[in-house]
Coordinates of C-alpha atoms in Angstrom, one line a residue:
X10 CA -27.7 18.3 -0.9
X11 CA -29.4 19.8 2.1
X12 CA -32.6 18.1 3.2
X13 CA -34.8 17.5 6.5
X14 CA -33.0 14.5 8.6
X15 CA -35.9 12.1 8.1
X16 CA -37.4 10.6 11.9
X17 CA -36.1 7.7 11.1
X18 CA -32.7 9.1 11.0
X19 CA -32.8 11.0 13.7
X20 CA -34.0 8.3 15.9
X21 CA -31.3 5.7 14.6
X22 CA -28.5 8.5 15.6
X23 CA -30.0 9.0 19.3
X24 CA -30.4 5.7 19.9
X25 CA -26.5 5.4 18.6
X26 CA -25.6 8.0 21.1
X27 CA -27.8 6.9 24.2
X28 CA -25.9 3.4 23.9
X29 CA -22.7 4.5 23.4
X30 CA -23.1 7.4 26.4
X31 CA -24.1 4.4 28.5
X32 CA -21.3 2.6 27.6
X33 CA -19.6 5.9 29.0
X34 CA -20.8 5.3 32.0
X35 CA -19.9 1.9 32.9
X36 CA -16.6 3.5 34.1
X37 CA -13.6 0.6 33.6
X38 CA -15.4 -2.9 33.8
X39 CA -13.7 -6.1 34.4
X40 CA -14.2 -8.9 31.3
X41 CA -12.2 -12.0 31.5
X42 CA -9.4 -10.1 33.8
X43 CA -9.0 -7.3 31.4
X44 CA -10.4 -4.0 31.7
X45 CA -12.7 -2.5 29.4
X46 CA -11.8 1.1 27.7
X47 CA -13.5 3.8 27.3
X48 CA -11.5 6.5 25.8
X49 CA -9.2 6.1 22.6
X50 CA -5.4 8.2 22.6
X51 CA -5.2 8.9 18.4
X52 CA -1.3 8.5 18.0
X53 CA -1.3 10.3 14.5
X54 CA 2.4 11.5 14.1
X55 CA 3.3 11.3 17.7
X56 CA 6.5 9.1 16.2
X57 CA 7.7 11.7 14.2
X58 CA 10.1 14.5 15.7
X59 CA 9.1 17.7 16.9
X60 CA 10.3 19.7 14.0
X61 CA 8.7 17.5 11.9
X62 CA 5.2 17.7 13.8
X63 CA 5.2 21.4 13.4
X64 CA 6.1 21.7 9.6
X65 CA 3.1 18.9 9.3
X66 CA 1.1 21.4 11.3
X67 CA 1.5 24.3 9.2
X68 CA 1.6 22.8 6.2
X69 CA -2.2 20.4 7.0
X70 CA -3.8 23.9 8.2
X71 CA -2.8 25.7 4.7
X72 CA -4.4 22.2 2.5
X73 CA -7.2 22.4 4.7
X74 CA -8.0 26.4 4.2
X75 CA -7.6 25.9 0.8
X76 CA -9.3 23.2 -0.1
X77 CA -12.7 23.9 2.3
X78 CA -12.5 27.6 0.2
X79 CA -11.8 26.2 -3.4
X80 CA -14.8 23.4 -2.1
X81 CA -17.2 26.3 -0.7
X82 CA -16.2 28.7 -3.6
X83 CA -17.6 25.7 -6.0
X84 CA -21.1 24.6 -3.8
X85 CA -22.0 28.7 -3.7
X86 CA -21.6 29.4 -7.8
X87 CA -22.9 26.1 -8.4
X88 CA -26.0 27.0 -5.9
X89 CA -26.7 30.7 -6.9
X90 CA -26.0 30.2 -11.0
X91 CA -29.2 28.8 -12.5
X92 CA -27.2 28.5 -15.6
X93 CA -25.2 25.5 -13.7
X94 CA -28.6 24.0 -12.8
X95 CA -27.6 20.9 -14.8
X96 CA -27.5 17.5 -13.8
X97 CA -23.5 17.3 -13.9
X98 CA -23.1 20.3 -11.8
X99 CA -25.8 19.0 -9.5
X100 CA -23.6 15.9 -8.5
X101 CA -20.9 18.5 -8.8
X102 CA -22.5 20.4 -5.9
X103 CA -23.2 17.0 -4.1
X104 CA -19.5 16.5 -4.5
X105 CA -18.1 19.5 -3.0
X106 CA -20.6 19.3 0.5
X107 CA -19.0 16.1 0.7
X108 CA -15.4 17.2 0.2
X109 CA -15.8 19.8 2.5
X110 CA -17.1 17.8 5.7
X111 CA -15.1 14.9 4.6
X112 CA -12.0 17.3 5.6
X113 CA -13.7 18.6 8.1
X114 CA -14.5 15.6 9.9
X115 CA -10.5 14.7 10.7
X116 CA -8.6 17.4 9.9
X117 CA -9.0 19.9 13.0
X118 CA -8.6 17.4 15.5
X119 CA -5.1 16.4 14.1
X120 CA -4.6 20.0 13.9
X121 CA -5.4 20.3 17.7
X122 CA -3.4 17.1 18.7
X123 CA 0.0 18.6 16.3
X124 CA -0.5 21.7 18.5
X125 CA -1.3 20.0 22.2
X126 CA 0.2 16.6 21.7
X127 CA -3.5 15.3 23.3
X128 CA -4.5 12.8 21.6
X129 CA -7.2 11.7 23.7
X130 CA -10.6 10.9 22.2
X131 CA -13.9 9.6 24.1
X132 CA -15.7 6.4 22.9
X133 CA -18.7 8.6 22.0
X134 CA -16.5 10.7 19.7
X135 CA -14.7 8.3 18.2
X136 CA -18.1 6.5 17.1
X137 CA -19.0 9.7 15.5
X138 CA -15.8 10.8 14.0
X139 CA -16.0 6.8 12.6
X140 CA -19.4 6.9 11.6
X141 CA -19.1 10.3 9.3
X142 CA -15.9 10.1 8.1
X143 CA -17.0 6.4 6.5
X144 CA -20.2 8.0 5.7
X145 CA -18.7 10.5 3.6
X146 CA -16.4 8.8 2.0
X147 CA -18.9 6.0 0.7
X148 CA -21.0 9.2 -0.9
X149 CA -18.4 9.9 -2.5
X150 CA -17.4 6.9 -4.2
X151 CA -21.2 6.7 -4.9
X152 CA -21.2 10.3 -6.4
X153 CA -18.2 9.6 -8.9
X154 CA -19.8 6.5 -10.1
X155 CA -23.1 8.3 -10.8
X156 CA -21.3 11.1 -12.7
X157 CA -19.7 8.6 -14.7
X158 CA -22.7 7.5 -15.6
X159 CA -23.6 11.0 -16.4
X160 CA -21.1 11.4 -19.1
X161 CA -21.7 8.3 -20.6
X162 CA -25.3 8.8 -21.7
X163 CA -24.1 12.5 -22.2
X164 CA -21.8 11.0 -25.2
X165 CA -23.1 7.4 -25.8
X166 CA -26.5 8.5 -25.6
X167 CA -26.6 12.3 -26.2
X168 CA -30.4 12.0 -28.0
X169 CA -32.2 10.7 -24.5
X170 CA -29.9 12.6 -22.3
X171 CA -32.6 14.9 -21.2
X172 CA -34.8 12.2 -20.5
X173 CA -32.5 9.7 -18.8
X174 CA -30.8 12.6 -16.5
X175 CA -33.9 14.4 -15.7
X176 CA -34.1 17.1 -12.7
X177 CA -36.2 14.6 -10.5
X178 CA -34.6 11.6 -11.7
X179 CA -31.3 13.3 -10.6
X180 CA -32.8 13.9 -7.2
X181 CA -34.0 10.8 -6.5
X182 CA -30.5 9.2 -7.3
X183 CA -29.2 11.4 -5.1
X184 CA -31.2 10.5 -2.2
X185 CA -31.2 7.2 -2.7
X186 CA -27.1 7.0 -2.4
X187 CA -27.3 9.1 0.7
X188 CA -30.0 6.7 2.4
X189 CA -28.2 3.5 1.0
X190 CA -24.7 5.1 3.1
X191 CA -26.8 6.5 5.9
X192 CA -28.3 2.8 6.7
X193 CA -25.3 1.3 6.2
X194 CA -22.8 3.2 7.7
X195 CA -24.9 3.1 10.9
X196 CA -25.1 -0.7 10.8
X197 CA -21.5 -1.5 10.6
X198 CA -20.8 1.1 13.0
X199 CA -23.1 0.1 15.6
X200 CA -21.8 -3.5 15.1
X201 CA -17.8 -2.5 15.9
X202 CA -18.4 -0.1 19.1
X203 CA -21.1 -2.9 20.4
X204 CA -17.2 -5.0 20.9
X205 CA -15.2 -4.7 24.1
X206 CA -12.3 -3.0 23.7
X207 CA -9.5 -4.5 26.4
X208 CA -6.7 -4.1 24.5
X209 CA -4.3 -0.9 24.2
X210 CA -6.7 1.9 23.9
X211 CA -4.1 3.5 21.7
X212 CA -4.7 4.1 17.9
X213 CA -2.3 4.0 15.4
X214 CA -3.6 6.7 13.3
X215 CA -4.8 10.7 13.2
X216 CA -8.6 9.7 13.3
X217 CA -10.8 6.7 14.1
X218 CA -11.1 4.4 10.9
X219 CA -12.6 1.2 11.4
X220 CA -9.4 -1.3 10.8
X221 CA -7.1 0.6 13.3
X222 CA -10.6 0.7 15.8
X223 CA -10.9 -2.8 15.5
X224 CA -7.4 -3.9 16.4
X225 CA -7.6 -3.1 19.6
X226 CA -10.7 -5.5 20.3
X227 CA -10.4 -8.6 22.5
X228 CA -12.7 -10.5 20.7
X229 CA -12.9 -12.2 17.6
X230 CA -13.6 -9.8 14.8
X231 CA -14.1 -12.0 11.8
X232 CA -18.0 -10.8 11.7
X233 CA -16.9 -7.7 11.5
X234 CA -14.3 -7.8 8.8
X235 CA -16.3 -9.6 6.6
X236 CA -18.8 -6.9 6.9
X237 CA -16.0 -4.3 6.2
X238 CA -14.9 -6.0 3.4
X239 CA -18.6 -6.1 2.1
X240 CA -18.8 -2.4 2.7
X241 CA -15.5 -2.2 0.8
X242 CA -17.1 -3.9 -2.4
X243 CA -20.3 -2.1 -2.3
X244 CA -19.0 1.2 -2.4
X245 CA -15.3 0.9 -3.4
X246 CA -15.0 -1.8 -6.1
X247 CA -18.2 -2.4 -7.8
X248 CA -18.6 1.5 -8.2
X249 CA -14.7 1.5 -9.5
X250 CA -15.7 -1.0 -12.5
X251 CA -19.2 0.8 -13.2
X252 CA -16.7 3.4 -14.0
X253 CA -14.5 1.9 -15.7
X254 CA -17.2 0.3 -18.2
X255 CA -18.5 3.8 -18.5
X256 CA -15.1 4.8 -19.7
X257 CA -14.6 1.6 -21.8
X258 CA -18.2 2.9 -23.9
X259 CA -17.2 6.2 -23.7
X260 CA -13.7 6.3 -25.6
X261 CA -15.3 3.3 -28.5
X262 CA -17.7 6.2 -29.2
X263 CA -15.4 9.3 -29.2
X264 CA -12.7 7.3 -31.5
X265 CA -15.7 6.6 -33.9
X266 CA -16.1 10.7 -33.9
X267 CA -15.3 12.1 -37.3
X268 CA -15.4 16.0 -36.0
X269 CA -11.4 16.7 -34.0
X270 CA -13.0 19.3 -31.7
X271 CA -15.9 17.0 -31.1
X272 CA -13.4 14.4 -29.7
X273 CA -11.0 17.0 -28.1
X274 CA -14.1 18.4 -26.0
X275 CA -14.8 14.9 -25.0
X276 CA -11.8 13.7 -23.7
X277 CA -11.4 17.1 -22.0
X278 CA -14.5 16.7 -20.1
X279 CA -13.7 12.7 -19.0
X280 CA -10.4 13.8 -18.6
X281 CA -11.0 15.9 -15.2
X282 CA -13.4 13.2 -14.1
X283 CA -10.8 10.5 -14.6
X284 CA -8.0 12.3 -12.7
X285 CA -10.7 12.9 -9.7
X286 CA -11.2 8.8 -9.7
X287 CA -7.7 8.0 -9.9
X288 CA -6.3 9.9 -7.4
X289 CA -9.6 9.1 -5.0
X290 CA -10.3 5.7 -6.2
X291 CA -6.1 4.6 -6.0
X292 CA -5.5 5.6 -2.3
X293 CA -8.7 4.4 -1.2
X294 CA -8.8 0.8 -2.7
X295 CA -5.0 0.6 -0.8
X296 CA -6.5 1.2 2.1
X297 CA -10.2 -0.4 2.6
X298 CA -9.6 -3.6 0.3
X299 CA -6.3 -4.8 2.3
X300 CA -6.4 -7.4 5.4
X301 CA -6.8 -5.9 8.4
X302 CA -3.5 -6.7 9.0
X303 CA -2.8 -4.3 6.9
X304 CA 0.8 -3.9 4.9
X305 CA 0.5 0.1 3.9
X306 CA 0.5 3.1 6.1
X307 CA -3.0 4.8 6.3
X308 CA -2.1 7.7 7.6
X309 CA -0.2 8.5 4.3
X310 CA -2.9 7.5 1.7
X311 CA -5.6 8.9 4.6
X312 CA -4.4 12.1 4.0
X313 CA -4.3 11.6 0.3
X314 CA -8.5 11.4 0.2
X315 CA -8.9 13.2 3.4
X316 CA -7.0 16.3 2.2
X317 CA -5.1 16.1 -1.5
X318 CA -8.3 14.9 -3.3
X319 CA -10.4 17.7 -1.4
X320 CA -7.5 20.6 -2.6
X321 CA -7.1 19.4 -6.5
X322 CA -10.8 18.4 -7.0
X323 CA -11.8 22.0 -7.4
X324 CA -9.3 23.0 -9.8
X325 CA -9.0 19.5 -11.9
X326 CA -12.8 19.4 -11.9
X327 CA -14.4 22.2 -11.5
X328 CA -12.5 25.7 -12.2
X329 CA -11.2 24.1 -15.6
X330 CA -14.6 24.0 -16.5
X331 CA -15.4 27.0 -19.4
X332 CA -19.0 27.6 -17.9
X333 CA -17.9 27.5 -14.1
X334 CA -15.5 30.0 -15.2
X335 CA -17.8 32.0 -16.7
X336 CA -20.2 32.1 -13.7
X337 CA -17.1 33.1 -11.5
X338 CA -16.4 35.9 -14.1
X339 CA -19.8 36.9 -14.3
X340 CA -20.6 37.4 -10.4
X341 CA -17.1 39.1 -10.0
X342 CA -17.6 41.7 -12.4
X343 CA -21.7 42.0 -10.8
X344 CA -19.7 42.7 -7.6
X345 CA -16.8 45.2 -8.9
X346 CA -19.7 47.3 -10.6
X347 CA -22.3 47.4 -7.3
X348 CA -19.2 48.9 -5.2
X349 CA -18.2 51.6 -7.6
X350 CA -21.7 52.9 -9.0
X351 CA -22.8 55.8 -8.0
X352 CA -25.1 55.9 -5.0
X353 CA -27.9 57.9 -6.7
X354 CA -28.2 54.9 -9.1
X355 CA -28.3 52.3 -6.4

């Protein structure tokens, strides 16, 4: 949802960027005989052979072009269709902006390190590319725990529906889930690039996540893994069982229905929503709720929710849908007919 970064905001991210620019240019300091770095070298796939690193190429740019078009195709009929003006297509829309930057974010700079075998990354970059990428992927979890919500007072509660999903109600959750990650995000960021990092300055991963980042710290970093355990409770696991006590409420009242195609149509709608928190939910939860010694490869379940989740979510979630559809149809056919009428009509 596109709205004016509020001065708050916008102060918090320059004040991110003057510190970390200054850290820049510190050069290479000296702290307890080590020296401080301040530029990252993303391994990504650098152990794989060159073959390999070029079918990975090929085959990341295609999953990336599709899913940003399936993700954009989605935002701009949900956007220009006032029939799909409802407050599960609104969290819908909120869903695709975030798929697409959430790909966005990671995926081109692999892409560019595949191709040039550079890994290199500066400290102010790698802040960023940490700071959105978690940013995103918090909305997210946020965004598939609201709409679970949405579904359950759409079947549980069908008679107040109206009333507890209302058009400014849904805006204000919205808004409130981006500021909650916004604040956050910022925090815990902030608090990992204020550490030294005198260690290897090389990351074993495509992009900068936080537990690969704070590896290479020299100090302690139990403050800082208790907050990103926090951060992985907040926004991974407490939203994960919201859903899943949605779902619990949801199927006791379809099983009471008495009408078949009542029940068939809602276990077709949970259905696509289901499959969108499994396959995000799974890979994530492997990932962000594991020691930070970790015992799983990120990069393979990264690219899951970075890329996988991104491509399916349109077609699983969206395109199945009769009225999305419909609106794809309809502004089709609006198009074929304004190329071939006649001219003296137009």
């Amino acid at each position: 949802m596109a709205t004016r970064s509020p001065h708050w905001l916008k102060n918090g991210l320059i004040s991110l960027a003057v510190s970390v620019h200054f850290r820049l240019n510190m050069g290479e300091l000296i702290l307890q005989n080590q020296t401080l770095k301040t530029e990252f070298i993303l391994l990504g796939f650098s152990d794989l052979s060159l073959p390999v690193q070029q079918f990975l190429f090929v085959l990341l740019l295609l999953v990336y072009m599709l899913a940003v078009t399936g993700n954009l195709l989605v935002f701009t009929i949900l956007t220009v269709d006032p029939v799909l003006h409802t407050p599960m297509y609104f969290f819908l829309r909120n869903l695709s902006f975030v798929e697409m930057f959430l790909t966005t974010i990671t995926v081109p700079n692999t892409l560019k390190n595949l191709l040039t075998d550079d890994g290199s990354i500066s400290f102010l970059g790698c802040a960023l590319q940490m700071y959105f990428f978690v940013l995103f992927v918090n909305e997210e979890c946020v965004l598939l725990c609201i709409m679970a919500y949405d579904r359950y007072v759409a079947i549980c509660n069908p008679l107040r529906y109206s009333i507890v999903m209302s058009n400014i109600r849904c805006i204000y959750i919205a808004m409130g889930s981006w500021i909650m990650c916004i604040l956050f995000q910022f925090g815990q960021v902030t608090f990992i690039f204020s550490l030294p990092f005198c260690k290897s300055n090389k990351i074993h991963h495509f992009f900068c996540d936080i537990s690969p980042v704070l590896k290479l710290s020299c100090t302690d970093t139990y403050l800082n893994d208790i907050v990103r355990m926090t951060a992985s409770v907040l926004f991974l696991l407490i939203p994960f069982m919201i859903i899943l006590s949605s779902y619990i409420y949801i199927f006791s009242t379809v099983m009471k229905m008495t009408s078949k195609a009542g029940r068939s149509k809602a276990f077709s709608t949970c259905a696509s929503h289901l499959t969108t928190v499994t396959l995000f939910y799974g890979t994530a939860m492997l990932v962000y709720l594991q020691p930070s010694e970790g015992y799983v490869d990120e990069r393979v379940f990264a690219i899951c929710y970075c890329l996988i989740n991104p491509l399916l979510n349109p077609l699983i979630y969206s395109l199945r849908s009769k009225e999305v559809k419909g609106s794809l149809k309809r502004k089709i056919w609006d198009k074929v007919l304004f190329l071939f009428k006649p001219r003296h009509l137009l």
